[in-house]
Short mmCIF file of C-alpha atoms in Angstrom, two decimals:
data_model
loop_
_atom_site.label_atom_id
_atom_site.label_comp_id
_atom_site.label_asym_id
_atom_site.label_seq_id
_atom_site.Cartn_x
_atom_site.Cartn_y
_atom_site.Cartn_z
CA UNK A 1 -57.50 -50.30 89.70
CA UNK A 2 -55.06 -48.88 87.10
CA UNK A 3 -52.84 -52.01 87.33
CA UNK A 4 -55.95 -54.21 86.91
CA UNK A 5 -57.05 -52.33 83.90
CA UNK A 6 -53.65 -52.54 82.23
CA UNK A 7 -53.29 -56.19 82.92
CA UNK A 8 -56.93 -56.76 81.55
CA UNK A 9 -56.06 -54.76 78.43
CA UNK A 10 -52.88 -56.84 77.96
CA UNK A 11 -55.00 -60.19 78.31
CA UNK A 12 -57.84 -59.17 76.17
CA UNK A 13 -55.66 -57.66 73.37
CA UNK A 14 -57.29 -54.24 73.50
CA UNK A 15 -54.95 -51.67 71.77
CA UNK A 16 -52.86 -49.37 73.94
CA UNK A 17 -52.49 -45.83 73.60
CA UNK A 18 -49.14 -46.28 71.69
CA UNK A 19 -50.70 -48.75 69.42
CA UNK A 20 -53.63 -46.31 68.70
CA UNK A 21 -51.27 -43.66 67.81
CA UNK A 22 -49.31 -45.89 65.41
CA UNK A 23 -52.55 -47.05 63.83
CA UNK A 24 -53.54 -43.44 63.35
CA UNK A 25 -50.15 -42.49 61.81
CA UNK A 26 -50.57 -45.13 58.99
CA UNK A 27 -49.48 -48.64 58.13
CA UNK A 28 -46.28 -49.86 59.63
CA UNK A 29 -43.44 -49.77 57.07
CA UNK A 30 -40.56 -52.14 57.46
CA UNK A 31 -37.35 -50.65 55.87
CA UNK A 32 -34.69 -53.04 54.77
CA UNK A 33 -31.40 -52.70 56.14
CA UNK A 34 -28.78 -51.27 53.96
CA UNK A 35 -26.26 -53.65 52.69
CA UNK A 36 -22.75 -53.38 54.19
CA UNK A 37 -20.18 -52.21 51.80
CA UNK A 38 -17.69 -54.78 50.86
CA UNK A 39 -14.28 -54.80 52.26
CA UNK A 40 -11.65 -53.54 49.90
CA UNK A 41 -9.08 -56.06 48.83
CA UNK A 42 -5.62 -54.47 48.64
CA UNK A 43 -4.28 -57.35 46.67
CA UNK A 44 -7.09 -57.18 43.97
CA UNK A 45 -6.64 -53.51 43.74
CA UNK A 46 -2.87 -53.82 43.24
CA UNK A 47 -3.41 -56.48 40.51
CA UNK A 48 -5.98 -54.31 38.78
CA UNK A 49 -3.66 -51.36 38.78
CA UNK A 50 -0.87 -53.38 37.31
CA UNK A 51 -3.12 -54.68 34.50
CA UNK A 52 -4.32 -51.33 33.74
CA UNK A 53 -0.74 -49.87 33.53
CA UNK A 54 0.37 -52.95 31.53
CA UNK A 55 -2.55 -52.35 29.27
CA UNK A 56 -2.33 -48.46 28.77
CA UNK A 57 1.43 -48.10 28.79
CA UNK A 58 2.04 -49.24 25.23
CA UNK A 59 -0.78 -46.80 24.07
CA UNK A 60 0.73 -44.11 26.04
CA UNK A 61 4.11 -44.69 24.50
CA UNK A 62 2.61 -44.78 21.03
CA UNK A 63 0.77 -41.45 21.56
CA UNK A 64 3.84 -39.73 23.04
CA UNK A 65 6.40 -40.82 20.45
CA UNK A 66 3.95 -39.99 17.57
CA UNK A 67 4.51 -36.30 18.63
CA UNK A 68 8.35 -36.60 17.95
CA UNK A 69 10.52 -36.02 15.01
CA UNK A 70 12.88 -38.69 13.77
CA UNK A 71 15.74 -37.05 15.63
CA UNK A 72 13.78 -36.45 18.70
CA UNK A 73 12.43 -40.19 18.80
CA UNK A 74 16.07 -41.43 18.91
CA UNK A 75 17.35 -38.75 21.30
CA UNK A 76 14.79 -38.40 24.01
CA UNK A 77 13.26 -40.66 26.73
CA UNK A 78 10.40 -42.95 25.35
CA UNK A 79 7.70 -42.02 27.96
CA UNK A 80 7.94 -38.24 27.78
CA UNK A 81 7.52 -35.67 25.19
CA UNK A 82 10.27 -33.98 23.16
CA UNK A 83 10.71 -30.22 22.71
CA UNK A 84 9.33 -30.27 19.09
CA UNK A 85 5.58 -31.17 18.93
CA UNK A 86 5.58 -32.66 15.30
CA UNK A 87 2.40 -34.84 15.57
CA UNK A 88 0.62 -32.95 12.70
CA UNK A 89 3.66 -32.84 10.64
CA UNK A 90 4.12 -36.44 11.11
CA UNK A 91 0.37 -37.18 10.16
CA UNK A 92 0.92 -35.10 6.92
CA UNK A 93 4.02 -36.93 6.27
CA UNK A 94 2.42 -40.45 6.76
CA UNK A 95 -0.26 -39.69 4.14
CA UNK A 96 2.20 -38.07 1.71
CA UNK A 97 5.22 -40.39 1.97
CA UNK A 98 5.70 -42.80 -1.04
CA UNK A 99 3.27 -41.00 -3.20
CA UNK A 100 0.39 -41.35 -0.58
CA UNK A 101 0.56 -45.18 -0.42
CA UNK A 102 -0.67 -45.08 3.15
CA UNK A 103 -4.09 -43.88 1.91
CA UNK A 104 -4.15 -46.83 -0.51
CA UNK A 105 -3.47 -49.24 2.30
CA UNK A 106 -6.09 -47.73 4.42
CA UNK A 107 -8.58 -48.11 1.74
CA UNK A 108 -7.54 -51.63 1.10
CA UNK A 109 -7.99 -52.50 4.82
CA UNK A 110 -11.42 -51.01 4.87
CA UNK A 111 -12.25 -52.99 1.82
CA UNK A 112 -11.11 -56.27 3.61
CA UNK A 113 -12.98 -55.27 6.77
CA UNK A 114 -16.38 -54.28 5.15
CA UNK A 115 -16.53 -57.28 2.73
CA UNK A 116 -14.71 -59.83 4.77
CA UNK A 117 -15.81 -59.18 8.30
CA UNK A 118 -19.28 -57.99 7.26
CA UNK A 119 -19.63 -61.18 5.16
CA UNK A 120 -18.38 -63.33 7.87
CA UNK A 121 -20.87 -61.71 10.37
CA UNK A 122 -23.76 -62.29 8.05
CA UNK A 123 -22.90 -65.78 7.24
CA UNK A 124 -22.26 -66.54 11.02
CA UNK A 125 -25.70 -65.06 11.96
CA UNK A 126 -27.70 -67.03 9.25
CA UNK A 127 -26.04 -70.16 9.86
CA UNK A 128 -25.92 -70.03 13.62
CA UNK A 129 -29.66 -69.15 13.70
CA UNK A 130 -30.41 -72.04 11.24
CA UNK A 131 -28.38 -74.54 13.17
CA UNK A 132 -30.06 -73.21 16.47
CA UNK A 133 -33.76 -73.36 15.42
CA UNK A 134 -34.02 -75.99 12.91
CA UNK A 135 -33.43 -79.73 13.14
CA UNK A 136 -32.06 -81.76 10.29
CA UNK A 137 -30.03 -85.09 10.00
CA UNK A 138 -26.29 -84.72 10.75
CA UNK A 139 -26.75 -81.78 13.07
CA UNK A 140 -24.38 -83.22 15.66
CA UNK A 141 -21.76 -83.90 12.97
CA UNK A 142 -21.92 -80.25 11.87
CA UNK A 143 -21.64 -79.11 15.68
CA UNK A 144 -18.53 -81.39 15.85
CA UNK A 145 -16.97 -79.83 12.78
CA UNK A 146 -17.66 -76.39 14.01
CA UNK A 147 -15.97 -77.19 17.34
CA UNK A 148 -13.03 -78.69 15.55
CA UNK A 149 -12.71 -75.73 13.34
CA UNK A 150 -12.63 -73.42 16.26
CA UNK A 151 -9.67 -75.30 17.90
CA UNK A 152 -7.60 -75.02 14.71
CA UNK A 153 -5.49 -71.84 14.57
CA UNK A 154 -5.52 -69.85 11.30
CA UNK A 155 -1.83 -69.92 10.76
CA UNK A 156 -2.25 -73.74 10.34
CA UNK A 157 -4.44 -73.16 7.42
CA UNK A 158 -2.49 -70.50 5.78
CA UNK A 159 -0.12 -72.62 3.72
CA UNK A 160 -2.91 -74.95 2.45
CA UNK A 161 -5.12 -71.95 1.68
CA UNK A 162 -2.17 -70.35 -0.27
CA UNK A 163 -1.64 -73.48 -2.26
CA UNK A 164 -5.33 -73.77 -3.09
CA UNK A 165 -5.51 -70.13 -4.11
CA UNK A 166 -2.43 -70.29 -6.15
CA UNK A 167 -3.92 -73.23 -8.15
CA UNK A 168 -7.05 -71.15 -8.68
CA UNK A 169 -4.96 -67.97 -9.81
CA UNK A 170 -6.37 -65.74 -6.99
CA UNK A 171 -3.14 -65.02 -5.14
CA UNK A 172 -2.00 -61.44 -5.23
CA UNK A 173 -5.57 -60.30 -5.62
CA UNK A 174 -8.08 -58.87 -2.94
CA UNK A 175 -9.91 -62.12 -3.15
CA UNK A 176 -7.11 -64.02 -1.51
CA UNK A 177 -7.88 -61.98 1.66
CA UNK A 178 -11.64 -61.57 1.40
CA UNK A 179 -12.67 -65.09 0.79
CA UNK A 180 -10.79 -66.61 3.88
CA UNK A 181 -12.08 -63.77 6.01
CA UNK A 182 -15.67 -64.87 5.18
CA UNK A 183 -15.33 -68.07 7.34
CA UNK A 184 -15.51 -67.45 11.08
CA UNK A 185 -16.02 -70.76 13.09
CA UNK A 186 -15.87 -69.04 16.43
CA UNK A 187 -18.51 -66.45 15.15
CA UNK A 188 -20.61 -69.24 14.00
CA UNK A 189 -20.49 -71.18 17.22
CA UNK A 190 -21.22 -67.80 19.15
CA UNK A 191 -24.26 -67.25 17.17
CA UNK A 192 -25.43 -70.71 17.54
CA UNK A 193 -25.35 -70.69 21.25
CA UNK A 194 -26.69 -67.19 21.51
CA UNK A 195 -29.64 -67.87 19.20
CA UNK A 196 -30.57 -70.86 21.17
CA UNK A 197 -31.53 -68.74 24.21
CA UNK A 198 -32.07 -65.37 22.82
CA UNK A 199 -34.93 -66.35 20.34
CA UNK A 200 -37.75 -68.33 22.26
CA UNK A 201 -39.30 -71.23 20.22
CA UNK A 202 -42.68 -70.01 21.32
CA UNK A 203 -42.32 -66.66 19.35
CA UNK A 204 -41.57 -68.49 16.21
CA UNK A 205 -44.40 -70.97 16.46
CA UNK A 206 -46.74 -68.21 17.02
CA UNK A 207 -45.41 -66.32 13.94
CA UNK A 208 -45.72 -69.36 11.90
CA UNK A 209 -49.23 -69.92 12.99
CA UNK A 210 -50.07 -66.30 11.95
CA UNK A 211 -48.90 -67.10 8.57
CA UNK A 212 -45.45 -65.47 8.55
CA UNK A 213 -42.79 -66.99 6.30
CA UNK A 214 -39.37 -67.86 7.55
CA UNK A 215 -37.67 -64.94 6.20
CA UNK A 216 -40.17 -62.56 7.60
CA UNK A 217 -39.78 -64.27 11.10
CA UNK A 218 -36.08 -64.01 10.79
CA UNK A 219 -35.87 -60.35 9.77
CA UNK A 220 -38.75 -59.08 11.77
CA UNK A 221 -38.65 -61.18 14.81
CA UNK A 222 -35.34 -62.95 15.36
CA UNK A 223 -32.93 -60.23 14.06
CA UNK A 224 -33.74 -57.69 16.65
CA UNK A 225 -33.25 -60.26 19.47
CA UNK A 226 -29.87 -61.27 17.96
CA UNK A 227 -28.51 -57.82 17.90
CA UNK A 228 -26.17 -58.25 21.01
CA UNK A 229 -24.71 -61.42 19.46
CA UNK A 230 -24.36 -59.81 15.96
CA UNK A 231 -22.47 -56.93 17.37
CA UNK A 232 -20.24 -59.21 19.36
CA UNK A 233 -19.35 -61.33 16.30
CA UNK A 234 -18.89 -58.14 14.17
CA UNK A 235 -16.34 -56.86 16.81
CA UNK A 236 -14.41 -60.13 16.69
CA UNK A 237 -14.32 -60.33 12.86
CA UNK A 238 -13.55 -56.57 12.43
CA UNK A 239 -10.49 -56.91 14.90
CA UNK A 240 -9.26 -60.02 13.46
CA UNK A 241 -9.63 -58.73 9.75
CA UNK A 242 -8.15 -55.42 10.59
CA UNK A 243 -5.06 -56.83 12.37
CA UNK A 244 -4.56 -59.74 9.88
CA UNK A 245 -0.99 -60.00 8.92
CA UNK A 246 0.14 -63.48 8.14
CA UNK A 247 -2.36 -64.20 5.49
CA UNK A 248 -1.65 -61.02 3.49
CA UNK A 249 2.12 -61.70 3.98
CA UNK A 250 1.93 -65.01 1.88
CA UNK A 251 -0.78 -64.03 -0.41
CA UNK A 252 0.22 -60.56 -1.67
CA UNK A 253 3.25 -59.41 -3.48
CA UNK A 254 2.05 -56.05 -4.94
CA UNK A 255 2.30 -53.26 -2.40
CA UNK A 256 -0.83 -51.65 -4.01
CA UNK A 257 -3.04 -54.48 -2.24
CA UNK A 258 -1.24 -54.46 0.93
CA UNK A 259 -3.38 -53.81 4.24
CA UNK A 260 -2.06 -51.48 6.70
CA UNK A 261 -0.34 -54.08 8.96
CA UNK A 262 1.86 -55.24 5.99
CA UNK A 263 2.39 -51.72 4.62
CA UNK A 264 3.70 -50.43 7.98
CA UNK A 265 5.87 -53.53 8.30
CA UNK A 266 7.36 -52.77 4.96
CA UNK A 267 8.18 -49.09 5.98
CA UNK A 268 9.75 -50.55 9.28
CA UNK A 269 11.99 -52.89 7.12
CA UNK A 270 13.43 -50.15 5.40
CA UNK A 271 15.82 -49.41 8.23
CA UNK A 272 17.53 -52.89 7.73
CA UNK A 273 17.84 -52.70 3.91
CA UNK A 274 20.95 -51.31 2.11
CA UNK A 275 20.14 -47.53 1.24
CA UNK A 276 16.65 -47.72 2.77
CA UNK A 277 15.23 -44.69 4.44
CA UNK A 278 14.77 -44.64 8.21
CA UNK A 279 11.23 -43.51 8.93
CA UNK A 280 10.42 -44.79 12.39
CA UNK A 281 8.45 -41.67 13.25
CA UNK A 282 6.15 -42.33 10.31
CA UNK A 283 5.91 -46.05 11.17
CA UNK A 284 4.77 -45.08 14.72
CA UNK A 285 2.48 -42.26 13.58
CA UNK A 286 0.83 -44.80 11.09
CA UNK A 287 0.56 -47.39 13.88
CA UNK A 288 -1.35 -44.68 16.00
CA UNK A 289 -3.64 -43.85 12.93
CA UNK A 290 -4.20 -47.56 12.50
CA UNK A 291 -5.79 -48.10 15.83
CA UNK A 292 -7.90 -45.10 15.93
CA UNK A 293 -10.62 -46.63 13.65
CA UNK A 294 -10.70 -49.67 15.86
CA UNK A 295 -11.12 -47.71 19.14
CA UNK A 296 -13.95 -45.71 17.35
CA UNK A 297 -15.67 -48.80 16.33
CA UNK A 298 -15.53 -50.24 19.81
CA UNK A 299 -17.04 -47.19 21.17
CA UNK A 300 -19.79 -46.90 18.50
CA UNK A 301 -20.65 -50.67 18.50
CA UNK A 302 -20.60 -50.66 22.34
CA UNK A 303 -23.37 -48.27 22.39
CA UNK A 304 -25.61 -50.33 20.06
CA UNK A 305 -24.63 -53.53 21.99
CA UNK A 306 -25.94 -52.07 25.32
CA UNK A 307 -29.17 -51.07 23.51
CA UNK A 308 -29.48 -54.47 22.02
CA UNK A 309 -29.04 -56.11 25.38
CA UNK A 310 -31.94 -54.09 26.74
CA UNK A 311 -34.10 -54.76 23.70
CA UNK A 312 -33.44 -58.53 23.87
CA UNK A 313 -33.45 -59.21 27.55
CA UNK A 314 -37.23 -59.85 28.01
CA UNK A 315 -37.87 -63.65 27.19
CA UNK A 316 -41.28 -65.27 26.82
#
């Protein structure tokens, strides 16, 4: 009788005691299986470690040797500290040597970066946005010119730029560094491609229908969406202008207008001149002080870059 009842229950689909218990406990929840952890690659780990050491080793050498005196620098192992910790003395000597010319070089570099790199970022943002969101005759030709300009290295244009600026009487002036720094073909191309996807055309059309002018649309709607691209272009232009060496080398003769790169090279060259003072410890300390603002800029701008990515990630 019991066997017959069980068979009848299976045939008619009546719920069994186990099924009724499950139904009383609540709905059935299917939990996904945890993804298996990927296998570690020994080769990839080794290559990453080598690249990490290759990247950090020069920085470690710079930090360690900036703590040494001139005698300790020449008489000790390069990758370990000397007995005398002279970092603060070297920093003071860097800012006071030559009548404090290092401070003047630092201010010159900041001038070139703020005006040159800032202006290049602004021009690249406006031009890239215009080329991405507006149609006009000759747009393909402009695109070809921009791509061609990206492929041309800056050193190839240094001599023609010098001849042109010499004819205009602008050599040995800050304008000889600032004006060429305002042009960033790569920044323009980057903003062009970024604005094409980051700013939806539907948002611009709805703003125009509501009566917003183009400048209002750009500053209130498009500019926040372009924040990640703007910060990226700013990083590229700041690094390029801060580390610019060849252009100031051929444009400037007065040490009062030198950037940090050219000024530190002139200190380093004193060791090879007759009667020149050897100040390798100040050159190394000055090099360490030179990269500190770049590191700070990367850390600060990376923070805004991440917030900009989160703000502009939603597309219509």
